[in-house]
mmCIF file of C-alpha atoms in Angstrom:
data_model
loop_
_atom_site.group_PDB
_atom_site.id
_atom_site.type_symbol
_atom_site.label_atom_id
_atom_site.label_comp_id
_atom_site.label_asym_id
_atom_site.label_seq_id
_atom_site.Cartn_x
_atom_site.Cartn_y
_atom_site.Cartn_z
ATOM 1 C CA UNK Y 1 70.804 -28.124 -27.205
ATOM 2 C CA UNK Y 2 73.657 -26.796 -29.329
ATOM 3 C CA UNK Y 3 71.322 -26.475 -32.337
ATOM 4 C CA UNK Y 4 68.754 -24.712 -30.182
ATOM 5 C CA UNK Y 5 71.344 -22.159 -29.036
ATOM 6 C CA UNK Y 6 72.789 -21.752 -32.538
ATOM 7 C CA UNK Y 7 69.213 -21.105 -33.736
ATOM 8 C CA UNK Y 8 68.798 -18.171 -31.338
ATOM 9 C CA UNK Y 9 67.232 -19.897 -28.336
ATOM 10 C CA UNK Y 10 67.455 -18.882 -24.686
ATOM 11 C CA UNK Y 11 68.754 -21.449 -22.213
ATOM 12 C CA UNK Y 12 69.654 -21.703 -18.533
ATOM 13 C CA UNK Y 13 72.332 -24.235 -17.617
ATOM 14 C CA UNK Y 14 73.155 -25.141 -14.021
ATOM 15 C CA UNK Y 15 76.274 -27.299 -13.775
ATOM 16 C CA UNK Y 16 77.050 -28.746 -10.350
ATOM 17 C CA UNK Y 17 80.637 -29.745 -9.593
ATOM 18 C CA UNK Y 18 81.408 -33.429 -10.166
ATOM 19 C CA UNK Y 19 80.490 -35.815 -7.369
ATOM 20 C CA UNK Y 20 83.140 -36.620 -4.808
ATOM 21 C CA UNK Y 21 84.943 -39.878 -5.736
ATOM 22 C CA UNK Y 22 83.324 -41.938 -2.967
ATOM 23 C CA UNK Y 23 79.838 -41.162 -4.326
ATOM 24 C CA UNK Y 24 80.664 -41.022 -8.050
ATOM 25 C CA UNK Y 25 81.140 -44.726 -8.828
ATOM 26 C CA UNK Y 26 78.882 -45.812 -11.639
ATOM 27 C CA UNK Y 27 77.564 -42.279 -12.217
ATOM 28 C CA UNK Y 28 77.570 -40.737 -15.713
ATOM 29 C CA UNK Y 29 80.005 -37.894 -16.424
ATOM 30 C CA UNK Y 30 77.505 -35.042 -16.671
ATOM 31 C CA UNK Y 31 80.167 -32.420 -17.318
ATOM 32 C CA UNK Y 32 81.487 -34.362 -20.323
ATOM 33 C CA UNK Y 33 77.969 -34.692 -21.706
ATOM 34 C CA UNK Y 34 77.494 -30.908 -21.455
ATOM 35 C CA UNK Y 35 80.874 -30.065 -22.994
ATOM 36 C CA UNK Y 36 79.530 -29.538 -26.569
ATOM 37 C CA UNK Y 37 77.003 -27.032 -25.191
ATOM 38 C CA UNK Y 38 79.632 -25.266 -23.076
ATOM 39 C CA UNK Y 39 81.902 -25.112 -26.143
ATOM 40 C CA UNK Y 40 79.092 -23.504 -28.177
ATOM 41 C CA UNK Y 41 78.676 -20.952 -25.373
ATOM 42 C CA UNK Y 42 82.440 -20.245 -25.254
ATOM 43 C CA UNK Y 43 82.669 -21.404 -21.635
ATOM 44 C CA UNK Y 44 84.591 -23.987 -19.684
ATOM 45 C CA UNK Y 45 83.706 -25.401 -16.284
ATOM 46 C CA UNK Y 46 86.297 -25.740 -13.539
ATOM 47 C CA UNK Y 47 85.499 -29.386 -12.863
ATOM 48 C CA UNK Y 48 86.081 -29.239 -9.101
ATOM 49 C CA UNK Y 49 84.277 -27.908 -6.050
ATOM 50 C CA UNK Y 50 85.158 -24.379 -4.918
ATOM 51 C CA UNK Y 51 86.277 -24.085 -1.286
ATOM 52 C CA UNK Y 52 87.022 -21.163 1.025
ATOM 53 C CA UNK Y 53 88.080 -21.855 4.613
ATOM 54 C CA UNK Y 54 87.888 -18.201 5.702
ATOM 55 C CA UNK Y 55 84.705 -16.797 4.142
ATOM 56 C CA UNK Y 56 81.820 -19.251 3.921
ATOM 57 C CA UNK Y 57 78.312 -19.813 5.253
ATOM 58 C CA UNK Y 58 78.327 -21.523 8.646
ATOM 59 C CA UNK Y 59 75.727 -24.282 8.700
ATOM 60 C CA UNK Y 60 76.949 -27.525 10.292
ATOM 61 C CA UNK Y 61 79.998 -26.219 12.162
ATOM 62 C CA UNK Y 62 82.263 -28.671 10.302
ATOM 63 C CA UNK Y 63 84.790 -28.372 7.462
ATOM 64 C CA UNK Y 64 81.956 -29.349 5.090
ATOM 65 C CA UNK Y 65 80.734 -25.755 5.464
ATOM 66 C CA UNK Y 66 83.806 -24.544 3.553
ATOM 67 C CA UNK Y 67 82.059 -25.409 0.258
ATOM 68 C CA UNK Y 68 78.953 -23.340 1.201
ATOM 69 C CA UNK Y 69 80.415 -20.252 -0.452
ATOM 70 C CA UNK Y 70 79.010 -16.932 -1.597
ATOM 71 C CA UNK Y 71 79.470 -14.083 -4.042
ATOM 72 C CA UNK Y 72 79.322 -10.419 -3.059
ATOM 73 C CA UNK Y 73 80.986 -9.046 -6.191
ATOM 74 C CA UNK Y 74 79.030 -8.879 -9.442
ATOM 75 C CA UNK Y 75 79.568 -7.933 -13.047
ATOM 76 C CA UNK Y 76 78.035 -4.913 -14.712
ATOM 77 C CA UNK Y 77 75.104 -6.575 -16.483
ATOM 78 C CA UNK Y 78 71.293 -6.375 -16.434
ATOM 79 C CA UNK Y 79 71.112 -9.959 -15.140
ATOM 80 C CA UNK Y 80 72.618 -8.816 -11.806
ATOM 81 C CA UNK Y 81 71.787 -5.101 -11.831
ATOM 82 C CA UNK Y 82 70.333 -4.939 -8.303
ATOM 83 C CA UNK Y 83 73.031 -7.162 -6.775
ATOM 84 C CA UNK Y 84 75.778 -5.098 -8.403
ATOM 85 C CA UNK Y 85 74.117 -1.940 -7.055
ATOM 86 C CA UNK Y 86 74.227 -3.344 -3.521
ATOM 87 C CA UNK Y 87 77.996 -2.700 -3.525
ATOM 88 C CA UNK Y 88 79.107 -5.815 -1.673
ATOM 89 C CA UNK Y 89 76.180 -5.950 0.768
ATOM 90 C CA UNK Y 90 74.235 -8.750 -0.973
ATOM 91 C CA UNK Y 91 75.519 -12.316 -0.573
ATOM 92 C CA UNK Y 92 74.478 -14.723 -3.333
ATOM 93 C CA UNK Y 93 74.738 -18.197 -1.784
ATOM 94 C CA UNK Y 94 76.113 -21.328 -3.492
ATOM 95 C CA UNK Y 95 75.708 -24.643 -1.682
ATOM 96 C CA UNK Y 96 78.395 -26.438 -3.716
ATOM 97 C CA UNK Y 97 79.760 -24.725 -6.814
ATOM 98 C CA UNK Y 98 82.399 -24.985 -9.486
ATOM 99 C CA UNK Y 99 83.981 -22.164 -11.421
ATOM 100 C CA UNK Y 100 83.268 -21.019 -14.948
ATOM 101 C CA UNK Y 101 85.653 -19.264 -17.325
ATOM 102 C CA UNK Y 102 85.566 -17.902 -20.833
ATOM 103 C CA UNK Y 103 87.089 -20.417 -23.263
ATOM 104 C CA UNK Y 104 90.365 -19.271 -24.827
ATOM 105 C CA UNK Y 105 89.182 -20.186 -28.332
ATOM 106 C CA UNK Y 106 85.912 -18.213 -28.138
ATOM 107 C CA UNK Y 107 84.886 -16.496 -31.352
ATOM 108 C CA UNK Y 108 84.591 -12.717 -31.384
ATOM 109 C CA UNK Y 109 80.826 -12.838 -32.046
ATOM 110 C CA UNK Y 110 80.167 -14.447 -28.664
ATOM 111 C CA UNK Y 111 79.833 -11.997 -25.776
ATOM 112 C CA UNK Y 112 80.534 -13.635 -22.427
ATOM 113 C CA UNK Y 113 79.978 -11.629 -19.244
ATOM 114 C CA UNK Y 114 81.001 -13.060 -15.900
ATOM 115 C CA UNK Y 115 78.362 -11.964 -13.387
ATOM 116 C CA UNK Y 116 79.144 -13.425 -9.921
ATOM 117 C CA UNK Y 117 82.580 -13.809 -8.319
ATOM 118 C CA UNK Y 118 83.889 -15.710 -5.323
ATOM 119 C CA UNK Y 119 85.569 -14.126 -2.350
ATOM 120 C CA UNK Y 120 89.388 -13.952 -2.351
ATOM 121 C CA UNK Y 121 91.306 -16.994 -1.096
ATOM 122 C CA UNK Y 122 88.874 -19.435 -2.721
ATOM 123 C CA UNK Y 123 90.371 -22.471 -4.423
ATOM 124 C CA UNK Y 124 89.244 -25.155 -6.840
ATOM 125 C CA UNK Y 125 89.573 -28.434 -4.908
ATOM 126 C CA UNK Y 126 91.233 -30.526 -7.628
ATOM 127 C CA UNK Y 127 92.763 -32.879 -5.014
ATOM 128 C CA UNK Y 128 89.192 -33.506 -3.716
ATOM 129 C CA UNK Y 129 89.888 -33.314 0.006
ATOM 130 C CA UNK Y 130 88.412 -29.884 0.883
ATOM 131 C CA UNK Y 131 91.827 -28.906 2.222
ATOM 132 C CA UNK Y 132 94.144 -26.451 0.471
ATOM 133 C CA UNK Y 133 97.089 -28.282 -1.109
ATOM 134 C CA UNK Y 134 99.974 -25.871 -1.737
ATOM 135 C CA UNK Y 135 101.519 -26.338 -5.169
ATOM 136 C CA UNK Y 136 98.506 -28.224 -6.537
ATOM 137 C CA UNK Y 137 95.757 -25.675 -5.933
ATOM 138 C CA UNK Y 138 95.641 -21.894 -6.222
ATOM 139 C CA UNK Y 139 93.818 -19.457 -3.951
ATOM 140 C CA UNK Y 140 92.191 -16.806 -6.119
ATOM 141 C CA UNK Y 141 88.907 -15.171 -7.101
ATOM 142 C CA UNK Y 142 86.760 -17.446 -9.294
ATOM 143 C CA UNK Y 143 83.651 -16.809 -11.350
ATOM 144 C CA UNK Y 144 80.456 -18.691 -10.398
ATOM 145 C CA UNK Y 145 78.155 -17.533 -13.193
ATOM 146 C CA UNK Y 146 78.103 -16.124 -16.715
ATOM 147 C CA UNK Y 147 75.665 -14.792 -19.260
ATOM 148 C CA UNK Y 148 76.304 -15.336 -22.946
ATOM 149 C CA UNK Y 149 74.971 -13.454 -25.961
ATOM 150 C CA UNK Y 150 75.579 -14.996 -29.372
ATOM 151 C CA UNK Y 151 73.641 -13.539 -32.306
ATOM 152 C CA UNK Y 152 70.014 -13.847 -31.112
ATOM 153 C CA UNK Y 153 70.777 -16.502 -28.493
ATOM 154 C CA UNK Y 154 71.035 -15.876 -24.758
ATOM 155 C CA UNK Y 155 72.328 -18.192 -22.062
ATOM 156 C CA UNK Y 156 72.621 -18.107 -18.298
ATOM 157 C CA UNK Y 157 75.229 -20.567 -16.995
ATOM 158 C CA UNK Y 158 75.844 -21.155 -13.281
ATOM 159 C CA UNK Y 159 78.291 -23.550 -11.607
ATOM 160 C CA UNK Y 160 75.697 -24.635 -9.006
ATOM 161 C CA UNK Y 161 72.104 -25.826 -9.406
ATOM 162 C CA UNK Y 162 71.127 -24.963 -5.822
ATOM 163 C CA UNK Y 163 71.516 -21.204 -6.350
ATOM 164 C CA UNK Y 164 67.849 -20.959 -7.453
ATOM 165 C CA UNK Y 165 66.521 -24.018 -5.597
ATOM 166 C CA UNK Y 166 64.048 -23.825 -2.703
ATOM 167 C CA UNK Y 167 66.826 -24.390 -0.179
ATOM 168 C CA UNK Y 168 68.547 -21.087 -1.113
ATOM 169 C CA UNK Y 169 65.975 -18.927 -2.900
ATOM 170 C CA UNK Y 170 64.668 -17.828 0.515
ATOM 171 C CA UNK Y 171 67.858 -15.767 0.748
ATOM 172 C CA UNK Y 172 66.961 -12.333 -0.664
ATOM 173 C CA UNK Y 173 70.022 -12.097 -2.939
ATOM 174 C CA UNK Y 174 69.248 -15.515 -4.457
ATOM 175 C CA UNK Y 175 65.624 -14.496 -5.083
ATOM 176 C CA UNK Y 176 66.724 -11.239 -6.733
ATOM 177 C CA UNK Y 177 69.270 -13.145 -8.811
ATOM 178 C CA UNK Y 178 66.626 -15.618 -9.986
ATOM 179 C CA UNK Y 179 64.199 -12.839 -10.922
ATOM 180 C CA UNK Y 180 66.668 -10.578 -12.748
ATOM 181 C CA UNK Y 181 68.684 -13.313 -14.449
ATOM 182 C CA UNK Y 182 65.588 -15.079 -15.770
ATOM 183 C CA UNK Y 183 64.019 -11.758 -16.790
ATOM 184 C CA UNK Y 184 67.131 -11.007 -18.841
ATOM 185 C CA UNK Y 185 67.210 -14.530 -20.257
ATOM 186 C CA UNK Y 186 63.569 -14.337 -21.351
ATOM 187 C CA UNK Y 187 64.098 -10.843 -22.795
ATOM 188 C CA UNK Y 188 61.780 -9.275 -20.231
ATOM 189 C CA UNK Y 189 64.488 -6.706 -19.504
ATOM 190 C CA UNK Y 190 64.070 -4.497 -22.573
ATOM 191 C CA UNK Y 191 62.741 -1.562 -20.562
ATOM 192 C CA UNK Y 192 65.336 -1.961 -17.814
ATOM 193 C CA UNK Y 193 68.345 0.357 -18.133
ATOM 194 C CA UNK Y 194 71.722 -1.366 -17.876
#
């Protein structure tokens, strides 16, 4: 995959947060296996589920809903042009997501644009209990998704695979995201103004 990207390919990468410890025994470390690709794209994954106990999608009526988070703030990029134009009125849903960030050692020829942000007071659940642990976790705004341009290569990277899955693509913002992000990725956006 790294060679494909370095050769100018277009790739979509959906990286779910690691499994909770009780269900992770004997499972391969997917994030570690994707690390060379993320390095080539000048990105790093948060490695823990994002949680927000104030702003989330109510589904089961339990604390498990706190990981069903959403974005309503978007970057200025063709991949999210319509969502950004909605000015906070379009909620892009994430069933269980982790954050993404630009790597500190990224080369200057790699353009990374963060395109979907969490609501304030979200935290990365590094303690893995879906409860905020003061001193160990930080409430902040996190990035869910990025687009990367590197020479002729393009990449769409999202910290949740469900964002474009059947279960969520029925949500209008998720459908628009899928259409515009993949159009940009496949270079079908050339006639679309930024």
